[in-house]
Amino acid sequence: MKTSFPKQDIKIVLLEGIHQSAVDAFHAAGYTNITHHEKALPRDELFAAIADAHVIGLRSRTQLDQEAISHTRHLFAVGCFCIGTNQVDLTQTGQLGVPVFNAPYSNTRSVAELVIAEAILLLRRVPERNASCHRGGWAKSADGSFEARGKTIGIIGYGHIGTQVGVLAEALGMHVLYHDIEAKLALGNAARARSLDELLARADVVTLHVPATAETKGMLGAAEIARMHAGAMLINASRGNVVNIDALVEALRNKRIAGAAVDVFPKEPKSRDEAFESALREFDNVLLTPHVGGSTQEAQRNIGTEVASKLVRYSDNGSTLSAVNFPEVNLPEHAGSSRLLHIHHNVPGVLSRINDVFSKLGVNINGQHLQTAGDLGYVVLDASASDAQSEALREQLSAIPGTIRTRLLY
Ligand code: NAI
């Protein structure tokens, strides 16, 4: 595909040791001008590195704030090769017409596998036996140990991860019960619980896979834990604030539940150098992991491919599907047409001015896609236009008041 700007001139700067799969995906799509930094850069080096970048790829350690963005001259897209996007100023990038992409679901399977492993370990009372062995103990006994087969796993939040947990659990012969605020189609033999209370009462293992929202904050507190049966286990690999830790500590102390596995915490250390503080540290029957549910090599590779593919698709075709700060359009191929991308402030009158430009130049519009989000409008126009007409269209579209940015893809 020809773009108004040759692909080899589109400079892609990747920071923080982004997986090679991203570089491979860019190469496969014809993008060769890639600078790959193994580490997060100090601020002054970062500013120099991104000054002439068209595309920046980063992970969680690089702050792409207003100051950093002000050092870019040609930026047109940002890829967060991770889940979170807090490190990027989404308002500022949006106002500059720069979509930001991430990879929210690349580590789904990794989390699901860890949860299943934890369910098995908890049911077998491995955490406390492991701790005892480390101290020279030999707690050889079948007391309180159960197979997963035939037990019930209760999944709260039956989305990407929750459904995968259900599929894997069923393969082990577990009964799967789920609760979700949305009407979700059951996979396999999974059954929807009539209520959260029913799930809590029936499950041998309760596992949480909800997002962090006002509703889910503390959704598992003392009252909910009290509904779980005495031998039940609790797993939280979703978000730290979903479980009330004080209530969980109390339940573990009183042996209200038999064990827990926790991967996410209300307060997590910011780096490896900071100590991990939690009242849960005292319990041998609690598996503690440092927010590694999604941290696998496979997830890193998937993230590399997923985010690079989104950036390539935007660069080649204009599609912004799943951009986090931008109107989302999912565009068809445009072979045989010129494609004009027009990013503008979402104010009245822009679209009619755009159409005026086309009619004045006598160019027929074959397809038009418009999407708005907040202050931003994004319109994509496919037209049967010669190269010269396309350039003229772009020039005149750029002059429309309210325009943030235009691009032309032949
Ligand atoms: P998702 O968006 O695919 O699924 C979430 C589900 O929860 C949806 O079906 C939604 O309808 C449901 N839900 C929302 N509010 C609810 C409520 N109040 N009660 C019941 N159900 C509710 O999300 P995904 O990808 O499955 O992720 C789930 C959680 O796992 C998120 O909090 C995410 O941050 C976390 N996560 C943790 C990782 C780790 O390293 N431990 C890695 C990846 C994700």
XYZ file of C-alpha atoms and ligand atoms in Angstrom:
454
model
C 0.000 0.000 0.000
C 1.238 3.457 -0.879
C 0.848 6.146 1.777
C 1.306 9.883 1.423
C 4.476 9.315 3.388
C 6.747 6.392 2.412
C 6.704 3.646 5.004
C 10.459 3.519 5.291
C 10.408 7.176 6.394
C 7.947 6.518 9.205
C 10.170 6.461 12.254
C 9.142 4.037 14.969
C 10.819 4.406 18.369
C 10.367 1.471 20.734
C 11.372 1.910 24.380
C 11.759 -0.381 27.395
C 12.777 -3.615 25.677
C 9.515 -4.221 23.833
C 9.314 -7.820 22.607
C 10.930 -8.714 19.293
C 7.495 -9.844 18.062
C 6.619 -6.143 17.682
C 9.664 -5.477 15.516
C 8.819 -8.553 13.434
C 5.235 -7.360 12.957
C 6.422 -3.920 11.801
C 8.954 -5.458 9.426
C 6.365 -7.828 7.995
C 4.171 -4.822 7.226
C 7.020 -2.995 5.467
C 8.076 -0.638 8.274
C 11.835 -0.754 8.582
C 12.790 2.527 10.258
C 12.718 1.175 13.822
C 14.857 2.236 16.763
C 14.667 -0.287 19.569
C 15.816 0.803 23.045
C 16.314 -1.965 25.581
C 15.583 0.208 28.632
C 13.450 3.133 29.720
C 15.459 6.268 28.943
C 16.296 9.121 31.335
C 14.155 12.164 30.534
C 16.688 14.139 28.473
C 17.613 11.064 26.413
C 13.933 10.289 25.978
C 13.218 13.780 24.645
C 16.029 13.430 22.101
C 14.958 9.911 21.105
C 11.314 10.808 20.434
C 11.899 14.211 18.817
C 11.477 12.946 15.254
C 9.422 9.802 15.982
C 6.150 9.268 14.137
C 5.219 6.326 16.307
C 6.305 5.722 19.906
C 6.043 2.349 21.619
C 6.482 2.250 25.390
C 5.648 0.220 28.462
C 4.821 1.362 31.966
C 8.040 3.125 32.973
C 8.140 5.863 30.334
C 6.072 8.911 31.197
C 4.685 10.421 28.003
C 3.365 13.508 29.727
C 2.787 16.999 28.356
C 6.457 17.894 28.629
C 7.590 14.766 26.782
C 4.900 15.176 24.137
C 5.990 18.781 23.578
C 9.362 17.426 22.410
C 7.782 15.436 19.575
C 7.444 17.009 16.145
C 5.876 14.314 13.961
C 4.080 12.015 16.388
C 0.955 10.389 14.930
C 0.365 7.288 17.059
C 1.400 5.811 20.409
C 1.459 2.152 21.415
C 1.418 1.145 25.083
C 2.882 -2.367 24.955
C 1.138 -3.252 28.196
C -2.324 -3.105 29.740
C -2.332 0.285 31.485
C -2.258 3.650 29.725
C -1.899 5.986 32.751
C 1.682 6.766 31.773
C 0.478 8.625 28.681
C -1.331 11.961 28.772
C -4.434 10.744 26.953
C -6.092 14.155 26.779
C -3.075 15.858 25.307
C -2.436 13.110 22.749
C -6.129 13.125 21.815
C -6.090 16.895 21.321
C -3.114 16.484 19.008
C -4.975 13.860 16.990
C -2.713 11.055 18.173
C -4.475 7.771 18.964
C -3.096 5.620 21.777
C -3.381 1.833 21.618
C -2.749 -0.860 24.234
C -3.182 -4.596 24.650
C -5.830 -5.200 27.269
C -6.378 -8.893 26.563
C -3.034 -10.348 25.491
C -2.408 -11.930 28.886
C -5.851 -13.428 29.436
C -4.645 -17.002 29.176
C -1.686 -16.366 31.496
C -3.983 -15.150 34.274
C -6.411 -18.022 33.736
C -3.640 -20.631 33.990
C -2.298 -19.141 37.225
C -5.765 -19.103 38.745
C -6.321 -22.768 37.892
C -2.915 -23.686 39.329
C -3.757 -21.778 42.505
C -7.148 -23.458 42.788
C -5.470 -26.868 42.677
C -2.734 -25.895 45.131
C -5.240 -24.404 47.572
C -7.538 -27.431 47.400
C -4.522 -29.640 48.198
C -3.400 -27.328 51.026
C -0.021 -26.998 49.352
C 0.710 -23.429 50.532
C 0.811 -24.334 54.240
C 2.561 -27.673 53.579
C 5.141 -25.941 51.431
C 5.734 -23.374 54.173
C 6.031 -26.120 56.779
C 8.597 -28.063 54.693
C 10.660 -24.894 54.274
C 10.836 -24.719 58.062
C 11.807 -28.391 58.389
C 8.301 -29.675 59.027
C 6.765 -32.808 57.492
C 2.987 -32.307 57.514
C 2.256 -35.539 55.677
C -1.482 -36.006 55.782
C -4.536 -36.100 53.529
C -6.476 -33.885 55.941
C -8.290 -31.092 54.167
C -6.851 -32.085 50.762
C -9.192 -32.481 47.841
C -9.081 -33.073 44.126
C -10.379 -30.306 41.905
C -12.524 -32.816 40.021
C -16.137 -32.558 41.029
C -15.662 -29.324 42.994
C -17.398 -26.066 42.131
C -15.525 -22.985 41.024
C -17.444 -19.735 41.339
C -16.303 -17.100 38.857
C -17.228 -13.495 39.608
C -16.861 -11.480 36.382
C -17.326 -13.767 33.372
C -15.371 -11.705 30.836
C -12.173 -12.499 28.933
C -10.355 -14.046 31.882
C -13.386 -15.408 33.709
C -14.562 -17.411 30.691
C -11.067 -18.869 30.131
C -10.875 -19.885 33.780
C -14.242 -21.574 33.307
C -13.094 -23.504 30.231
C -9.906 -24.720 31.939
C -11.757 -25.586 35.161
C -14.298 -27.610 33.242
C -11.487 -29.549 31.562
C -10.415 -30.572 35.087
C -13.904 -31.849 35.806
C -14.964 -28.902 37.948
C -18.487 -27.496 38.000
C -18.462 -23.898 36.815
C -20.788 -21.291 38.263
C -20.505 -17.657 37.287
C -21.891 -14.275 38.206
C -21.760 -11.199 35.992
C -23.722 -7.959 35.832
C -24.135 -8.458 32.108
C -26.034 -11.273 30.428
C -23.102 -13.451 29.372
C -23.439 -16.558 27.281
C -22.263 -19.629 29.200
C -19.401 -21.591 27.652
C -19.512 -25.378 27.870
C -21.541 -26.549 30.846
C -20.988 -23.424 32.916
C -24.090 -22.214 34.731
C -25.057 -18.706 35.622
C -25.658 -18.262 39.352
C -28.999 -16.689 40.235
C -27.159 -14.213 42.411
C -23.747 -13.425 43.866
C -24.981 -14.858 47.157
C -25.852 -18.169 45.539
C -22.406 -18.365 43.959
C -20.696 -17.593 47.265
C -22.695 -20.226 49.100
C -22.116 -22.974 46.542
C -18.523 -22.498 45.395
C -15.564 -24.435 46.789
C -13.269 -21.938 45.090
C -14.350 -18.340 44.497
C -12.308 -16.387 41.967
C -12.686 -12.730 41.070
C -12.293 -11.391 37.519
C -14.056 -8.044 37.576
C -12.642 -4.650 36.580
C -11.926 -1.895 39.101
C -15.104 0.185 39.208
C -17.039 2.046 41.883
C -19.332 -1.001 42.086
C -16.577 -3.586 42.456
C -14.618 -1.643 45.079
C -14.744 -3.798 48.207
C -17.382 -6.032 46.593
C -16.013 -8.933 48.613
C -16.242 -7.718 52.199
C -17.072 -9.320 55.541
C -20.721 -10.026 54.653
C -19.843 -11.699 51.353
C -16.979 -13.759 52.794
C -19.343 -14.872 55.577
C -21.563 -16.455 52.906
C -18.728 -18.685 51.666
C -18.627 -22.116 53.252
C -15.938 -22.941 55.812
C -13.722 -25.042 53.557
C -13.863 -22.597 50.640
C -10.941 -20.784 49.024
C -10.750 -17.262 47.667
C -8.630 -16.171 44.697
C -8.138 -12.572 43.667
C -6.064 -11.867 40.566
C -8.265 -9.001 39.388
C -7.735 -5.673 41.132
C -6.488 -4.942 44.634
C -9.485 -2.944 45.834
C -12.068 -5.570 44.956
C -11.480 -7.548 48.171
C -11.578 -5.912 51.574
C -8.250 -7.119 52.990
C -9.232 -6.529 56.630
C -12.296 -8.708 56.151
C -10.191 -11.397 54.458
C -7.632 -11.320 57.275
C -10.416 -11.657 59.829
C -11.946 -14.596 57.943
C -8.569 -16.356 57.727
C -7.894 -15.792 61.423
C -11.293 -17.204 62.354
C -10.844 -20.044 59.842
C -14.042 -18.891 58.131
C -12.360 -19.869 54.878
C -9.605 -22.414 54.291
C -7.159 -20.408 52.213
C -6.629 -17.735 49.643
C -4.436 -16.734 46.717
C -3.895 -13.030 46.150
C -1.988 -11.476 43.245
C -3.199 -7.876 43.473
C -3.257 -5.557 46.460
C -4.749 -2.191 47.411
C -1.216 -0.890 47.882
C 1.548 -2.443 45.809
C 5.257 -1.596 45.903
C 6.215 0.698 43.054
C 9.451 -1.130 42.357
C 11.348 -4.272 43.292
C 13.361 -2.242 45.817
C 10.317 -1.377 47.905
C 9.161 -3.836 50.583
C 5.820 -5.562 50.180
C 3.651 -4.814 53.200
C 0.439 -6.724 53.764
C -1.433 -8.172 56.715
C -1.760 -11.332 54.603
C 1.943 -12.112 54.966
C 1.339 -13.851 58.281
C -0.780 -16.667 56.812
C 0.846 -19.850 55.537
C -2.390 -20.805 53.806
C -2.341 -17.722 51.587
C -0.485 -17.803 48.294
C 0.964 -14.360 47.641
C 2.252 -13.314 44.230
C 3.531 -9.868 43.187
C 0.913 -8.986 40.531
C 2.301 -11.485 38.052
C -1.001 -12.993 36.900
C -0.448 -11.775 33.372
C 3.346 -11.794 33.385
C 4.575 -14.499 31.026
C 6.821 -14.588 27.990
C 3.828 -15.588 25.882
C 1.871 -12.572 27.065
C 4.823 -10.292 26.247
C 5.023 -11.780 22.769
C 1.257 -11.438 22.269
C 1.372 -7.838 23.477
C 4.157 -7.100 20.967
C 2.168 -8.492 18.084
C -1.174 -7.050 19.150
C -0.067 -3.462 19.699
C 2.230 -3.406 16.647
C -0.651 -4.728 14.519
C -2.957 -1.973 15.776
C -0.327 0.667 14.986
C 0.263 -0.794 11.513
C -3.465 -0.919 10.863
C -3.847 2.729 11.845
C -0.862 3.772 9.784
C -1.875 1.755 6.698
C -5.611 2.010 6.845
C -6.744 4.607 9.427
C -8.598 2.133 11.670
C -8.625 3.155 15.318
C -10.513 0.192 16.751
C -9.758 -0.122 20.492
C -7.842 3.179 20.721
C -8.209 4.392 24.300
C -8.368 8.163 23.702
C -9.877 8.452 20.280
C -13.050 7.902 18.240
C -13.034 4.265 17.142
C -13.559 3.389 13.495
C -13.041 -0.032 11.970
C -12.392 0.593 8.299
C -12.572 -1.689 5.273
C -9.679 -1.898 2.816
C -9.644 0.957 0.329
C -7.966 -0.530 -2.755
C -8.588 1.723 -5.747
C -9.584 4.770 -3.659
C -7.701 7.549 -1.964
C -8.405 7.669 1.757
C -8.403 10.982 3.592
C -8.301 11.015 7.374
C -9.582 14.161 9.030
C -9.238 14.587 12.771
C -11.022 17.619 14.150
C -12.511 19.286 17.185
C -16.032 18.004 17.617
C -17.815 21.268 16.769
C -20.801 21.851 14.488
C -20.218 22.506 10.804
C -16.986 20.610 10.164
C -18.616 17.800 8.225
C -20.530 20.110 5.886
C -17.318 22.042 5.185
C -15.565 18.778 4.385
C -18.321 17.829 1.957
C -18.111 21.315 0.379
C -14.420 20.786 -0.333
C -15.170 17.541 -2.156
C -17.991 18.999 -4.216
C -15.992 22.109 -5.148
C -13.168 19.915 -6.397
C -15.673 17.688 -8.192
C -14.520 14.555 -6.390
C -16.980 11.797 -5.667
C -16.983 10.313 -2.143
C -17.195 6.492 -2.262
C -17.368 5.936 1.453
C -17.531 8.042 4.572
C -16.987 6.955 8.168
C -17.546 9.354 11.030
C -17.066 8.808 14.699
C -16.876 11.241 17.580
C -15.698 10.813 21.156
C -15.856 13.712 23.581
C -14.075 16.699 22.055
C -12.756 14.766 19.077
C -14.223 13.992 15.700
C -12.695 11.595 13.207
C -13.953 11.339 9.664
C -12.516 9.043 7.025
C -13.365 9.619 3.380
C -12.680 7.270 0.488
C -12.719 8.944 -2.902
C -11.964 8.207 -6.539
C -9.361 10.913 -6.923
C -6.120 11.307 -8.827
C -2.937 11.829 -6.794
C -3.059 15.554 -7.593
C -6.722 15.801 -6.569
C -5.974 13.894 -3.368
C -3.194 16.323 -2.486
C -5.509 19.269 -3.204
C -8.231 17.708 -1.072
C -5.821 17.221 1.770
C -4.587 20.779 1.567
C -8.109 22.213 1.610
C -9.320 19.877 4.321
C -6.366 20.949 6.479
C -7.517 24.568 6.154
C -11.007 23.925 7.581
C -11.339 25.665 10.958
C -11.332 23.115 13.781
C -9.021 20.725 11.942
C -6.437 19.044 14.166
C -4.689 16.879 11.629
C -5.173 15.276 8.233
C -3.542 12.270 6.597
C -3.738 10.879 3.123
C -3.509 7.194 2.271
C -3.559 6.409 -1.446
P -13.263 -8.122 31.019
O -13.687 -6.713 30.881
O -13.134 -8.976 29.818
O -14.274 -8.874 32.032
C -14.758 -8.298 33.198
C -16.147 -8.858 33.459
O -16.605 -8.394 34.720
C -17.178 -8.410 32.431
O -17.880 -9.524 31.930
C -18.091 -7.489 33.213
O -19.429 -7.489 32.752
C -17.982 -8.068 34.597
N -18.346 -7.147 35.669
C -18.133 -5.810 35.739
N -18.603 -5.311 36.889
C -19.117 -6.370 37.565
C -19.778 -6.486 38.819
N -19.968 -5.428 39.599
N -20.188 -7.713 39.186
C -20.000 -8.786 38.391
N -19.406 -8.734 37.198
C -18.959 -7.533 36.789
O -11.896 -8.075 31.844
P -10.767 -9.192 31.908
O -9.788 -8.991 30.823
O -11.390 -10.525 32.064
O -10.025 -8.759 33.262
C -10.632 -8.958 34.532
C -9.772 -8.328 35.616
O -8.479 -8.929 35.645
C -9.533 -6.826 35.449
O -9.679 -6.209 36.714
C -8.084 -6.728 35.053
O -7.517 -5.523 35.492
C -7.498 -7.907 35.798
N -6.232 -8.386 35.261
C -5.250 -8.760 36.160
C -4.024 -9.203 35.717
C -2.981 -9.633 36.688
O -1.797 -9.552 36.369
N -3.331 -10.099 37.846
C -3.711 -9.260 34.275
C -4.825 -8.940 33.420
C -6.031 -8.495 33.910
